[in-house]
Amino acid sequence: MSLSSAGGTRSPSAPSSAAGISAAAPAARALRGAARWHWAEYVFWAVPVAAYFLFPENLVLLSQIAITALFALSLDLILGYAGIISLGHAAFFGLGAYVAGLMSVHGWGDPLAGLAGAALVTALGGLVTSFLVLRGADLTRLMVTLGVAMMLYEAANKLTAITGGVDGLQGVSFTPILGLFGFDLYGRTAYLYSVAVLFALFWLARRLVHSPFGLSLRGIRQNVVRMPAIGAPVHARLVAIYTLGAAYAGVAGALLTQTTQFVSLDVLAFNRSAELLLIVVLGGTGSLYGALLGTVVFMVAHHLLSDINPNYWQFWLGALLVVIVLFARDGVMGGVRRLNRVIARRKGGKA
Amino acid sequence: MFFSALSASKAVFGMTVALETRGLVKKFGGFVAASDVAIRVAEGARHALIGPNGAGKTTLVDLLTGFLEPSAGEVILKGENVTHLAQHQRVRRGLVRTFQINRLFADMTVLESVTLAVCERRGLGWRWWRPVGAFTEALDEAGEILAMLHLSDVAHERTRNLAYGRQRLIEIGLALAARPRVLLLDEPAAGVPAGQSRALFETIARLPREVTILLIEHDMDLVFRFAERISVLVGGALLTEDVPEVIARDARVREVYLGEAAGG
């Protein structure tokens, strides 16, 4: 795949254009360059590869991070880009987890088919519920997403014949990926598989947010009243991104099922939705990378703090969240941006 | 009767009607914000809508654009009944507005904002694969709009960092990007320093005649300089409509509007 071509071709402005247009040229160049890959992004994606070699003992945790990162990405798409707040995003994560699990239990254990099935079903779920969710303002959305997730949780709890209820779904197993890479005891395949899926879907999302469609989502978030006045069908755009966000969450859920060979009720739990919202806000919304960084910070902090203080670790996690939200607006990604600006100014000063 | 209504919509003094309302009513509970408003704006007109505060001018714009649903009546755009079309569908048909209070994309650059609007008009809003920057024609068109509004030098600035007067121009730029056939300007000079409002109106005056303009304005000097026809709205109802010279002499208008302006 040719990532560098994402910026498009740079064409000189038409010779007939007025002198004023050339004054706008730097802005146009910036817009054209916005989709190009920054060197820091290559570094960022080298980290999960390096982690594979550096922490071979921790691949299970690292897989969880990759899966949660994908889940966070799905929420960032709808919250960070379109401004739809959700407290029940685990509904789609859990639905995807069960779909992949049930497919394997009923004899369709191919992992990629499982991902596709989960994506399809959760996309449908997102499409149907979007008409409820998009009806109201923020508070309504919070309640509706929460309500839908609660209903799904209790449905899974009650339908023991299908889901196994509180005991979880038993007998989940998967065939090797592409018929070549079997899941091993050390979680090597699971980790590489999770990271590969995360990267592929991140890459798609990255293309999407830099496209005219992505720009229109930012427009909706920034001024929902203006968008219809420039001819944009706001509702249809929101339905589309909500559906896509649901599918992403579903794939994340399916990945969890496939890498742990088990589905328990907690894939649908409220806690998962709430944590996800924390992660995305912690990392900073509307940049994709914020969701990824937020996941890493949250999961690593969670891991380390619960090692130090197994009983009261949530206290420190809570404290960390309060500090970050209060003092570092726009989360971790906001901090990175400010740092970047300071460095740029220093450089400019020296030159 | 059907025939007469049809022919009436086709022509006013031999001109084609661009925008028309028939018996437009809007009630908010017991309050009547628009009462049986029948207004006709001719193709290519420089038409102004005036009236004292609370006369229902912005409500009327909201009804025309579909921001509000009328309690009764019809909105006809170029002979087509658009009363039940959504806002964005009316925009697609060329009925475009600006807002009395800026409604902009604060965190986008000026170029990004206008490019967004151009992309929507060109039907690119669903394209999700190629980056915005690859749509060279849309970018160039946005650049031309900025040049026309003398905004090229701030194209790379975030909208929120601009002075209000220049933000006001972006408000117009977003509307122009939609290629309006009928442009509703809701107090375009509101909040703009006196010195800059003249320049702003010169920009508006330079718009091609194919663009029909309905101007909602408070400032009488601007209205009489710009408009060729004036409708006066009082208490949600149309008081009168005529050429500026007649409106200026109309005793009722003086009483409800000019008198008040002179007194206050």
Coordinates of C-alpha atoms in Angstrom, one line a residue:
Chain A
M1 CA 0.0 0.0 0.0
S2 CA 1.3 3.4 -0.8
L3 CA 0.8 5.5 2.2
S4 CA 2.7 8.5 0.9
S5 CA 0.3 9.0 -1.9
A6 CA -2.4 9.8 0.5
G7 CA -1.5 13.5 0.3
G8 CA -2.6 13.6 -3.3
T9 CA -0.8 15.4 -6.1
R10 CA 0.3 18.9 -5.7
S11 CA -0.8 20.9 -8.6
P12 CA 0.1 24.5 -9.3
S13 CA -2.8 26.8 -9.1
A14 CA -4.4 27.8 -12.4
P15 CA -2.4 30.5 -14.2
S16 CA -5.6 32.5 -14.8
S17 CA -6.4 32.8 -11.1
A18 CA -6.4 36.1 -9.4
A19 CA -3.4 37.3 -7.4
G20 CA -5.4 36.8 -4.2
I21 CA -5.5 33.0 -4.7
S22 CA -1.7 32.7 -4.5
A23 CA -1.9 34.3 -1.1
A24 CA -4.1 31.4 0.0
A25 CA -1.6 28.9 -1.4
P26 CA 0.1 28.1 1.9
A27 CA -3.3 27.2 3.4
A28 CA -4.1 25.1 0.4
R29 CA -0.7 23.4 0.7
A30 CA -1.3 22.7 4.4
L31 CA -4.7 21.2 3.5
R32 CA -3.1 19.0 0.9
G33 CA -0.4 17.9 3.3
A34 CA -2.7 17.2 6.2
A35 CA -3.3 13.6 5.0
R36 CA 0.4 12.8 4.6
W37 CA 2.1 10.6 7.2
H38 CA 4.2 12.5 9.7
W39 CA 7.5 10.8 10.8
A40 CA 6.2 10.5 14.3
E41 CA 3.4 8.3 13.1
Y42 CA 5.9 5.8 11.7
V43 CA 7.7 5.9 15.1
F44 CA 4.4 5.3 16.8
W45 CA 3.6 2.2 14.8
A46 CA 7.1 0.9 15.3
V47 CA 6.3 0.7 19.0
P48 CA 3.9 -2.3 18.9
V49 CA 6.4 -4.1 16.7
A50 CA 9.2 -3.5 19.1
A51 CA 7.0 -4.4 22.1
Y52 CA 6.6 -7.9 20.6
F53 CA 10.3 -8.5 21.0
L54 CA 10.8 -6.5 24.2
F55 CA 8.0 -7.9 26.3
P56 CA 7.4 -11.5 25.2
E57 CA 6.1 -12.3 28.6
N58 CA 3.4 -9.7 28.5
L59 CA 1.8 -10.4 25.1
V60 CA -1.6 -11.2 26.7
L61 CA -1.7 -7.7 28.2
L62 CA -0.4 -6.2 25.0
S63 CA -3.2 -7.9 23.0
Q64 CA -5.7 -6.5 25.4
I65 CA -4.3 -3.0 24.8
A66 CA -4.5 -3.4 21.0
I67 CA -8.1 -4.6 21.2
T68 CA -9.1 -1.9 23.6
A69 CA -7.3 0.6 21.4
L70 CA -9.5 -0.5 18.5
F71 CA -12.6 -0.2 20.7
A72 CA -11.4 3.3 21.7
L73 CA -10.9 4.2 18.0
S74 CA -14.5 3.2 17.3
L75 CA -15.8 5.6 20.0
D76 CA -13.5 8.4 18.8
L77 CA -15.0 8.1 15.4
I78 CA -18.4 8.8 16.7
L79 CA -17.6 11.1 19.7
G80 CA -14.4 12.8 18.5
Y81 CA -15.4 13.4 14.9
A82 CA -19.2 13.5 14.9
G83 CA -19.8 14.6 18.5
I84 CA -22.2 11.7 19.4
I85 CA -21.7 10.9 23.1
S86 CA -22.3 7.3 24.1
L87 CA -22.3 5.6 27.5
G88 CA -23.3 2.3 26.0
H89 CA -20.7 1.5 23.4
A90 CA -20.0 -1.8 25.0
A91 CA -23.3 -3.0 23.5
F92 CA -21.6 -3.3 20.1
F93 CA -18.3 -4.6 21.6
G94 CA -20.3 -7.3 23.4
L95 CA -22.5 -8.1 20.4
G96 CA -19.4 -8.5 18.2
A97 CA -17.8 -10.8 20.9
Y98 CA -20.9 -13.0 21.0
V99 CA -21.3 -13.1 17.2
A100 CA -17.7 -14.3 16.8
G101 CA -18.1 -16.8 19.7
L102 CA -21.4 -18.2 18.5
M103 CA -20.1 -18.5 14.9
S104 CA -17.3 -20.7 16.2
V105 CA -19.5 -22.7 18.5
H106 CA -21.7 -23.5 15.6
G107 CA -18.9 -24.7 13.5
W108 CA -17.6 -21.5 11.7
G109 CA -14.3 -21.0 13.4
D110 CA -12.5 -19.1 10.8
P111 CA -11.2 -15.9 12.5
L112 CA -11.5 -13.6 9.6
A113 CA -15.0 -14.8 8.9
G114 CA -15.7 -14.2 12.5
L115 CA -14.5 -10.6 12.2
A116 CA -16.6 -10.1 9.1
G117 CA -19.7 -11.6 10.7
A118 CA -19.3 -9.5 13.9
A119 CA -18.8 -6.3 11.7
L120 CA -21.9 -7.1 9.7
V121 CA -24.2 -7.8 12.7
T122 CA -22.9 -4.9 14.8
A123 CA -23.2 -2.5 11.8
L124 CA -26.8 -3.6 11.5
G125 CA -27.2 -3.0 15.2
G126 CA -25.7 0.4 14.9
L127 CA -27.9 1.3 11.9
V128 CA -31.1 0.3 13.7
T129 CA -30.2 2.0 17.1
S130 CA -28.8 5.1 15.4
F131 CA -32.4 6.2 14.7
L132 CA -33.1 6.1 18.5
V133 CA -29.8 7.6 19.5
L134 CA -29.7 10.5 17.1
R135 CA -33.2 11.6 18.0
G136 CA -32.2 13.8 21.0
A137 CA -29.5 16.0 22.4
D138 CA -26.5 14.9 24.4
L139 CA -28.4 13.9 27.6
T140 CA -30.9 11.9 25.6
R141 CA -28.1 10.2 23.7
L142 CA -26.4 9.3 27.0
M143 CA -29.5 7.7 28.3
V144 CA -30.5 5.9 25.1
T145 CA -27.1 4.4 24.6
L146 CA -26.9 3.4 28.2
G147 CA -30.4 1.9 28.0
V148 CA -29.7 -0.1 24.9
A149 CA -26.5 -1.5 26.4
M150 CA -28.4 -2.5 29.6
M151 CA -31.1 -4.2 27.6
L152 CA -28.6 -6.2 25.6
Y153 CA -26.7 -7.2 28.8
E154 CA -29.8 -8.5 30.5
A155 CA -30.9 -10.3 27.2
A156 CA -27.5 -12.1 27.1
N157 CA -27.9 -12.8 30.8
K158 CA -31.3 -14.3 30.3
L159 CA -30.8 -16.2 27.1
T160 CA -28.6 -18.9 28.7
A161 CA -29.4 -21.5 26.1
I162 CA -27.7 -19.3 23.5
T163 CA -25.1 -17.3 25.4
G164 CA -24.4 -19.5 28.4
G165 CA -25.5 -16.6 30.6
V166 CA -23.3 -15.9 33.6
D167 CA -21.2 -19.0 33.0
G168 CA -20.1 -17.5 29.7
L169 CA -20.0 -19.1 26.3
Q170 CA -18.3 -22.4 26.3
G171 CA -16.6 -24.4 23.6
V172 CA -15.2 -21.4 21.6
S173 CA -12.3 -22.3 19.4
F174 CA -10.8 -21.0 16.2
T175 CA -9.0 -22.4 13.2
P176 CA -5.6 -20.9 12.2
I177 CA -5.8 -17.5 10.6
L178 CA -5.9 -17.8 6.8
G179 CA -5.3 -21.5 7.5
L180 CA -1.7 -20.8 8.4
F181 CA -1.2 -19.1 11.8
G182 CA -2.7 -21.1 14.7
F183 CA -3.3 -19.4 18.1
D184 CA -0.5 -20.4 20.4
L185 CA -0.2 -20.7 24.2
Y186 CA 2.1 -17.7 24.5
G187 CA -0.3 -15.4 22.7
R188 CA 2.2 -14.5 19.9
T189 CA -0.3 -15.1 17.0
A190 CA -3.0 -13.4 19.1
Y191 CA -0.9 -10.3 19.6
L192 CA 0.3 -9.9 16.0
Y193 CA -3.2 -10.6 14.7
S194 CA -4.7 -8.0 17.0
V195 CA -2.1 -5.4 16.1
A196 CA -2.6 -6.2 12.3
V197 CA -6.3 -5.7 12.6
L198 CA -5.9 -2.6 14.6
F199 CA -3.5 -1.1 12.1
A200 CA -5.7 -2.0 9.1
L201 CA -8.8 -0.4 10.6
F202 CA -6.8 2.5 11.9
W203 CA -5.5 3.1 8.4
L204 CA -9.0 3.0 7.0
A205 CA -10.3 5.4 9.7
R206 CA -7.3 7.7 9.0
R207 CA -8.2 7.9 5.3
L208 CA -11.8 8.5 6.2
V209 CA -11.2 11.4 8.6
H210 CA -9.1 13.3 6.1
S211 CA -11.7 12.9 3.3
P212 CA -14.5 15.3 2.5
F213 CA -16.8 12.9 4.5
G214 CA -14.5 13.3 7.5
L215 CA -14.4 17.1 7.1
S216 CA -18.2 17.1 7.1
L217 CA -18.2 15.1 10.3
R218 CA -15.9 17.7 11.9
G219 CA -18.3 20.4 10.6
I220 CA -21.2 18.6 12.3
R221 CA -19.3 18.5 15.6
Q222 CA -18.2 22.1 15.4
N223 CA -21.5 23.6 14.2
V224 CA -24.4 21.3 13.7
V225 CA -26.8 24.2 12.9
R226 CA -24.7 25.5 10.0
M227 CA -24.3 22.2 8.2
P228 CA -27.8 21.9 6.8
A229 CA -27.4 25.5 5.6
I230 CA -24.5 24.5 3.4
G231 CA -26.5 21.7 2.0
A232 CA -25.2 18.8 4.1
P233 CA -27.6 16.0 5.1
V234 CA -26.6 15.9 8.8
H235 CA -28.8 13.0 9.9
A236 CA -27.6 10.7 7.1
R237 CA -24.0 11.5 7.9
L238 CA -24.5 10.7 11.6
V239 CA -26.3 7.5 10.8
A240 CA -23.3 6.4 8.6
I241 CA -20.6 7.2 11.1
Y242 CA -22.6 5.7 14.0
T243 CA -23.0 2.5 12.0
L244 CA -19.3 2.4 11.1
G245 CA -18.4 3.1 14.8
A246 CA -20.6 0.2 15.8
A247 CA -18.9 -2.1 13.3
Y248 CA -15.4 -1.1 14.6
A249 CA -16.5 -1.9 18.1
G250 CA -17.9 -5.2 17.0
V251 CA -14.6 -6.2 15.4
A252 CA -12.8 -5.3 18.6
G253 CA -15.2 -7.5 20.5
A254 CA -14.7 -10.3 18.1
L255 CA -11.0 -10.0 18.5
L256 CA -11.3 -10.4 22.2
T257 CA -13.3 -13.5 21.8
Q258 CA -10.8 -15.0 19.3
T259 CA -7.7 -14.2 21.3
T260 CA -9.1 -15.4 24.6
Q261 CA -11.3 -18.2 23.2
F262 CA -14.0 -17.3 25.6
V263 CA -17.0 -14.9 25.9
S264 CA -18.3 -13.8 29.3
L265 CA -21.1 -11.4 30.1
D266 CA -18.7 -8.7 31.1
V267 CA -18.1 -7.8 27.4
L268 CA -21.5 -6.1 27.6
A269 CA -21.0 -4.6 31.1
F270 CA -21.6 -0.9 31.8
N271 CA -18.1 -0.7 33.3
R272 CA -16.6 -1.3 29.9
S273 CA -18.6 1.5 28.3
A274 CA -17.7 3.9 31.1
E275 CA -14.0 3.0 31.0
L276 CA -14.0 3.5 27.3
L277 CA -15.3 7.0 27.6
L278 CA -12.6 7.7 30.2
I279 CA -10.0 6.4 27.8
V280 CA -11.1 8.5 24.9
V281 CA -11.4 11.7 27.0
L282 CA -8.1 10.9 28.7
G283 CA -6.3 10.5 25.3
G284 CA -8.1 13.5 23.7
T285 CA -10.9 13.3 21.2
G286 CA -10.9 13.8 17.5
S287 CA -7.4 12.8 16.5
L288 CA -7.5 9.0 16.4
Y289 CA -4.1 8.9 18.0
G290 CA -5.6 10.4 21.2
A291 CA -7.8 7.3 21.5
L292 CA -4.7 5.0 21.0
L293 CA -2.5 6.9 23.4
G294 CA -5.4 7.1 26.0
T295 CA -5.7 3.3 25.8
V296 CA -2.0 2.8 26.4
V297 CA -1.8 5.2 29.3
F298 CA -5.0 3.9 30.9
M299 CA -4.1 0.2 30.5
V300 CA -0.5 0.6 31.6
A301 CA -1.5 2.7 34.6
H302 CA -4.2 0.2 35.5
H303 CA -1.7 -2.6 35.3
L304 CA 1.1 -0.9 37.3
L305 CA -1.2 0.6 39.9
S306 CA -3.0 -2.7 40.6
D307 CA 0.4 -4.3 41.0
I308 CA 1.4 -1.7 43.6
N309 CA -1.9 -1.6 45.4
P310 CA -4.2 -4.5 44.5
N311 CA -7.1 -3.3 46.7
Y312 CA -7.2 0.4 46.2
W313 CA -5.6 0.9 42.8
Q314 CA -8.8 2.6 41.5
F315 CA -8.1 5.5 43.8
W316 CA -4.9 6.5 42.0
L317 CA -6.5 5.8 38.6
G318 CA -9.3 8.2 39.6
A319 CA -6.7 10.8 40.7
L320 CA -4.8 10.5 37.4
L321 CA -8.0 11.0 35.5
V322 CA -9.0 14.1 37.5
V323 CA -5.6 15.6 37.1
I324 CA -5.4 15.0 33.4
V325 CA -8.9 16.2 32.6
L326 CA -8.5 19.3 34.8
F327 CA -5.0 20.4 33.9
A328 CA -4.3 18.9 30.5
R329 CA -7.2 19.9 28.3
D330 CA -7.7 17.8 25.2
G331 CA -6.1 14.9 27.1
V332 CA -2.7 13.4 26.3
M333 CA -3.0 14.3 22.6
G334 CA -3.6 18.0 23.6
G335 CA -0.4 17.8 25.7
V336 CA 1.5 16.4 22.7
R337 CA 0.3 19.2 20.5
R338 CA 1.3 21.9 22.9
L339 CA 4.7 20.3 23.3
N340 CA 5.0 20.2 19.6
R341 CA 4.2 23.9 19.3
V342 CA 6.7 24.8 22.0
I343 CA 9.4 22.9 20.1
A344 CA 8.5 24.5 16.9
R345 CA 8.7 28.0 18.5
R346 CA 12.1 27.3 19.9
K347 CA 13.3 26.1 16.5
G348 CA 11.9 29.2 14.9
G349 CA 13.6 31.4 17.5
K350 CA 17.0 29.9 16.8
A351 CA 16.7 30.1 13.1
Chain B
M1 CA -58.7 30.2 -9.6
F2 CA -56.0 27.6 -10.1
F3 CA -55.0 29.3 -13.3
S4 CA -54.8 32.7 -11.8
A5 CA -52.6 31.5 -8.9
L6 CA -50.3 29.8 -11.4
S7 CA -50.0 32.9 -13.6
A8 CA -49.4 35.1 -10.6
S9 CA -46.5 32.9 -9.5
K10 CA -45.0 33.1 -12.9
A11 CA -44.8 36.9 -13.2
V12 CA -44.7 40.1 -11.2
F13 CA -44.6 43.1 -13.5
G14 CA -43.4 40.8 -16.3
M15 CA -40.6 39.3 -14.2
T16 CA -40.2 35.7 -13.0
V17 CA -40.7 35.1 -9.3
A18 CA -37.7 33.5 -7.6
L19 CA -39.1 33.1 -4.2
E20 CA -42.7 33.3 -2.9
T21 CA -44.7 32.6 0.2
R22 CA -48.4 32.0 0.4
G23 CA -50.4 32.5 3.6
L24 CA -47.4 31.7 5.7
V25 CA -48.3 31.3 9.4
K26 CA -46.1 30.5 12.4
K27 CA -47.4 30.2 15.9
F28 CA -45.4 29.6 19.0
G29 CA -48.0 28.5 21.4
G30 CA -50.3 31.6 21.5
F31 CA -47.8 33.9 20.0
V32 CA -48.2 34.6 16.3
A33 CA -44.7 35.2 14.8
A34 CA -45.8 35.2 11.2
S35 CA -49.3 35.9 10.2
D36 CA -50.5 35.2 6.7
V37 CA -47.3 36.4 5.1
A38 CA -47.4 36.6 1.3
I39 CA -44.2 37.9 -0.1
R40 CA -42.8 37.7 -3.7
V41 CA -39.2 38.2 -4.6
A42 CA -38.5 38.7 -8.3
E43 CA -35.7 36.9 -10.1
G44 CA -32.5 38.9 -9.8
A45 CA -34.1 41.3 -7.3
R46 CA -32.3 43.4 -4.7
H47 CA -35.2 43.1 -2.2
A48 CA -35.1 44.2 1.4
L49 CA -37.2 43.1 4.3
I50 CA -37.4 45.7 7.1
G51 CA -39.3 46.0 10.3
P52 CA -38.8 46.9 13.9
N53 CA -37.3 44.6 16.5
G54 CA -39.5 41.6 17.0
A55 CA -41.4 42.0 13.8
G56 CA -40.6 38.4 12.9
K57 CA -37.9 39.0 10.2
T58 CA -35.6 36.2 11.3
T59 CA -38.6 33.9 11.9
L60 CA -39.5 34.5 8.3
V61 CA -36.0 33.6 7.1
D62 CA -36.2 30.5 9.3
L63 CA -39.5 29.5 7.6
L64 CA -38.2 30.2 4.1
T65 CA -35.1 28.0 4.7
G66 CA -36.8 25.2 6.6
F67 CA -35.1 25.9 9.9
L68 CA -38.7 26.2 11.2
E69 CA -41.8 24.3 10.1
P70 CA -44.7 26.7 9.3
S71 CA -48.0 26.2 11.1
A72 CA -49.7 26.9 7.7
G73 CA -48.9 28.2 4.3
E74 CA -46.4 27.5 1.5
V75 CA -43.0 28.4 0.4
I76 CA -42.4 28.3 -3.4
L77 CA -38.9 28.4 -4.8
K78 CA -38.8 29.0 -8.6
G79 CA -42.2 27.5 -9.0
E80 CA -41.5 24.5 -6.8
N81 CA -43.3 23.9 -3.6
V82 CA -40.5 23.4 -1.1
T83 CA -42.5 23.8 2.1
H84 CA -41.9 20.3 3.3
L85 CA -38.3 19.9 2.1
A86 CA -35.5 19.7 4.6
Q87 CA -33.1 22.6 4.9
H88 CA -30.3 20.9 3.0
Q89 CA -32.6 20.0 0.2
R90 CA -33.6 23.6 -0.2
V91 CA -29.9 24.6 -0.2
R92 CA -29.3 22.1 -3.0
R93 CA -32.0 23.9 -5.0
G94 CA -30.2 27.2 -4.5
L95 CA -32.0 28.7 -1.5
V96 CA -29.2 29.7 0.8
R97 CA -29.0 31.9 3.9
T98 CA -26.5 33.6 6.1
F99 CA -27.1 33.9 9.9
Q100 CA -27.7 37.1 11.9
I101 CA -25.3 35.7 14.5
N102 CA -22.2 34.0 13.0
R103 CA -22.6 30.2 12.7
L104 CA -19.1 29.2 11.7
F105 CA -16.7 26.3 12.2
A106 CA -14.5 27.9 14.9
D107 CA -11.7 25.3 14.9
M108 CA -11.3 25.0 11.1
T109 CA -9.1 27.2 9.1
V110 CA -10.9 29.7 6.9
L111 CA -9.9 27.7 3.8
E112 CA -11.1 24.4 5.4
S113 CA -14.5 26.0 6.2
V114 CA -15.1 27.2 2.7
T115 CA -13.7 24.0 1.2
L116 CA -16.2 22.1 3.3
A117 CA -19.1 24.1 1.9
V118 CA -17.8 23.8 -1.7
C119 CA -17.4 20.0 -1.3
E120 CA -21.0 19.8 -0.1
R121 CA -22.3 21.7 -3.1
R122 CA -20.2 19.6 -5.5
G123 CA -21.8 16.5 -4.0
L124 CA -18.4 15.2 -2.6
G125 CA -19.7 15.0 1.0
W126 CA -19.9 11.2 0.9
R127 CA -16.4 10.7 -0.6
W128 CA -14.5 9.0 2.2
W129 CA -11.4 7.5 0.5
R130 CA -9.5 10.3 -1.1
P131 CA -8.2 13.2 1.1
V132 CA -9.8 16.6 0.8
G133 CA -6.6 18.0 -0.6
A134 CA -6.9 15.7 -3.6
F135 CA -10.0 17.5 -4.8
T136 CA -8.0 20.2 -6.5
E137 CA -11.0 21.9 -8.2
A138 CA -12.9 22.2 -4.9
L139 CA -9.8 23.8 -3.3
D140 CA -9.3 26.2 -6.1
E141 CA -12.9 27.2 -6.0
A142 CA -12.7 27.8 -2.3
G143 CA -9.6 29.9 -3.0
E144 CA -11.4 32.0 -5.5
I145 CA -14.2 32.7 -3.0
L146 CA -11.7 33.8 -0.4
A147 CA -10.0 36.0 -2.9
M148 CA -13.3 37.7 -3.8
L149 CA -14.0 38.4 -0.1
H150 CA -10.4 39.6 0.5
L151 CA -9.8 36.7 2.9
S152 CA -6.8 35.1 1.1
D153 CA -4.3 36.4 3.6
V154 CA -6.0 34.7 6.5
A155 CA -6.9 31.5 4.6
H156 CA -4.6 29.5 7.0
E157 CA -5.9 31.1 10.2
R158 CA -8.4 29.4 12.4
T159 CA -11.8 31.0 12.2
R160 CA -11.9 31.6 15.9
N161 CA -8.8 33.8 15.7
L162 CA -10.3 36.3 13.3
A163 CA -11.9 39.6 14.2
Y164 CA -15.7 39.6 14.1
G165 CA -15.9 41.7 11.0
R166 CA -13.8 39.3 9.0
Q167 CA -15.7 36.3 10.5
R168 CA -18.8 38.0 9.0
L169 CA -17.2 37.7 5.6
I170 CA -16.7 33.9 6.1
E171 CA -20.4 33.8 7.0
I172 CA -21.1 35.1 3.5
G173 CA -18.3 33.0 1.9
L174 CA -20.0 29.8 3.2
A175 CA -23.2 30.9 1.6
L176 CA -21.6 31.8 -1.7
A177 CA -19.9 28.4 -1.7
A178 CA -23.3 26.8 -2.0
R179 CA -23.8 28.8 -5.3
P180 CA -27.1 30.5 -4.2
R181 CA -29.7 31.3 -6.7
V182 CA -31.7 33.0 -4.0
L183 CA -29.5 34.4 -1.2
L184 CA -31.1 35.4 2.1
L185 CA -28.8 37.8 4.0
D186 CA -29.9 38.1 7.7
E187 CA -28.4 41.4 8.9
P188 CA -25.1 40.8 7.3
A189 CA -23.6 43.9 8.8
A190 CA -24.7 43.1 12.4
G191 CA -21.8 43.5 14.7
V192 CA -19.5 44.9 12.0
P193 CA -17.7 48.2 12.8
A194 CA -19.3 51.1 10.7
G195 CA -16.2 51.5 8.6
Q196 CA -16.2 47.9 7.5
S197 CA -19.9 47.5 6.8
R198 CA -19.6 49.7 3.7
A199 CA -16.9 47.4 2.3
L200 CA -19.0 44.5 3.1
F201 CA -22.0 45.9 1.2
E202 CA -19.8 46.7 -1.7
T203 CA -18.9 43.0 -1.8
I204 CA -22.6 42.1 -1.7
A205 CA -23.4 44.7 -4.4
R206 CA -20.9 43.1 -6.7
L207 CA -22.6 39.7 -6.7
P208 CA -23.9 38.8 -10.1
R209 CA -27.5 39.6 -11.1
E210 CA -28.4 35.9 -11.4
V211 CA -28.3 35.8 -7.7
T212 CA -31.6 37.0 -6.2
I213 CA -31.0 38.7 -2.9
L214 CA -33.4 39.2 0.0
L215 CA -31.8 41.4 2.5
I216 CA -33.0 41.5 6.1
E217 CA -31.6 44.6 7.6
H218 CA -32.0 47.0 10.5
D219 CA -29.8 49.9 9.2
M220 CA -32.0 52.1 7.1
D221 CA -29.1 53.8 5.3
L222 CA -27.9 50.5 4.0
V223 CA -31.3 49.4 3.0
F224 CA -32.1 52.5 1.0
R225 CA -28.8 52.4 -0.7
F226 CA -29.0 48.7 -1.6
A227 CA -32.6 47.7 -2.2
E228 CA -34.8 48.3 -5.2
R229 CA -37.8 47.0 -3.5
I230 CA -38.7 46.9 0.2
S231 CA -41.2 44.9 2.2
V232 CA -42.1 46.1 5.6
L233 CA -42.9 43.5 8.3
V234 CA -44.7 44.6 11.5
G235 CA -45.9 42.3 14.2
G236 CA -45.5 39.2 12.0
A237 CA -47.6 40.6 9.2
L238 CA -46.7 42.3 6.0
L239 CA -47.6 46.0 6.2
T240 CA -46.6 47.1 2.8
E241 CA -44.3 46.5 -0.1
D242 CA -43.0 49.0 -2.7
V243 CA -40.0 50.8 -4.1
P244 CA -37.7 52.6 -1.6
E245 CA -39.0 56.1 -2.5
V246 CA -42.6 55.2 -1.8
I247 CA -41.7 53.3 1.4
A248 CA -39.7 56.4 2.6
R249 CA -42.9 58.5 2.2
D250 CA -45.3 56.0 3.7
A251 CA -46.8 57.5 6.8
R252 CA -47.5 54.1 8.4
V253 CA -44.0 52.9 7.9
R254 CA -42.7 56.2 9.4
E255 CA -44.9 55.6 12.3
V256 CA -44.0 52.0 13.1
Y257 CA -40.5 52.0 12.0
L258 CA -38.8 55.2 11.0
G259 CA -40.5 57.1 13.8
E260 CA -39.3 54.6 16.3
A261 CA -35.7 54.7 14.8
A262 CA -35.7 58.5 14.9
G263 CA -37.1 58.6 18.4
G264 CA -34.7 56.0 19.8

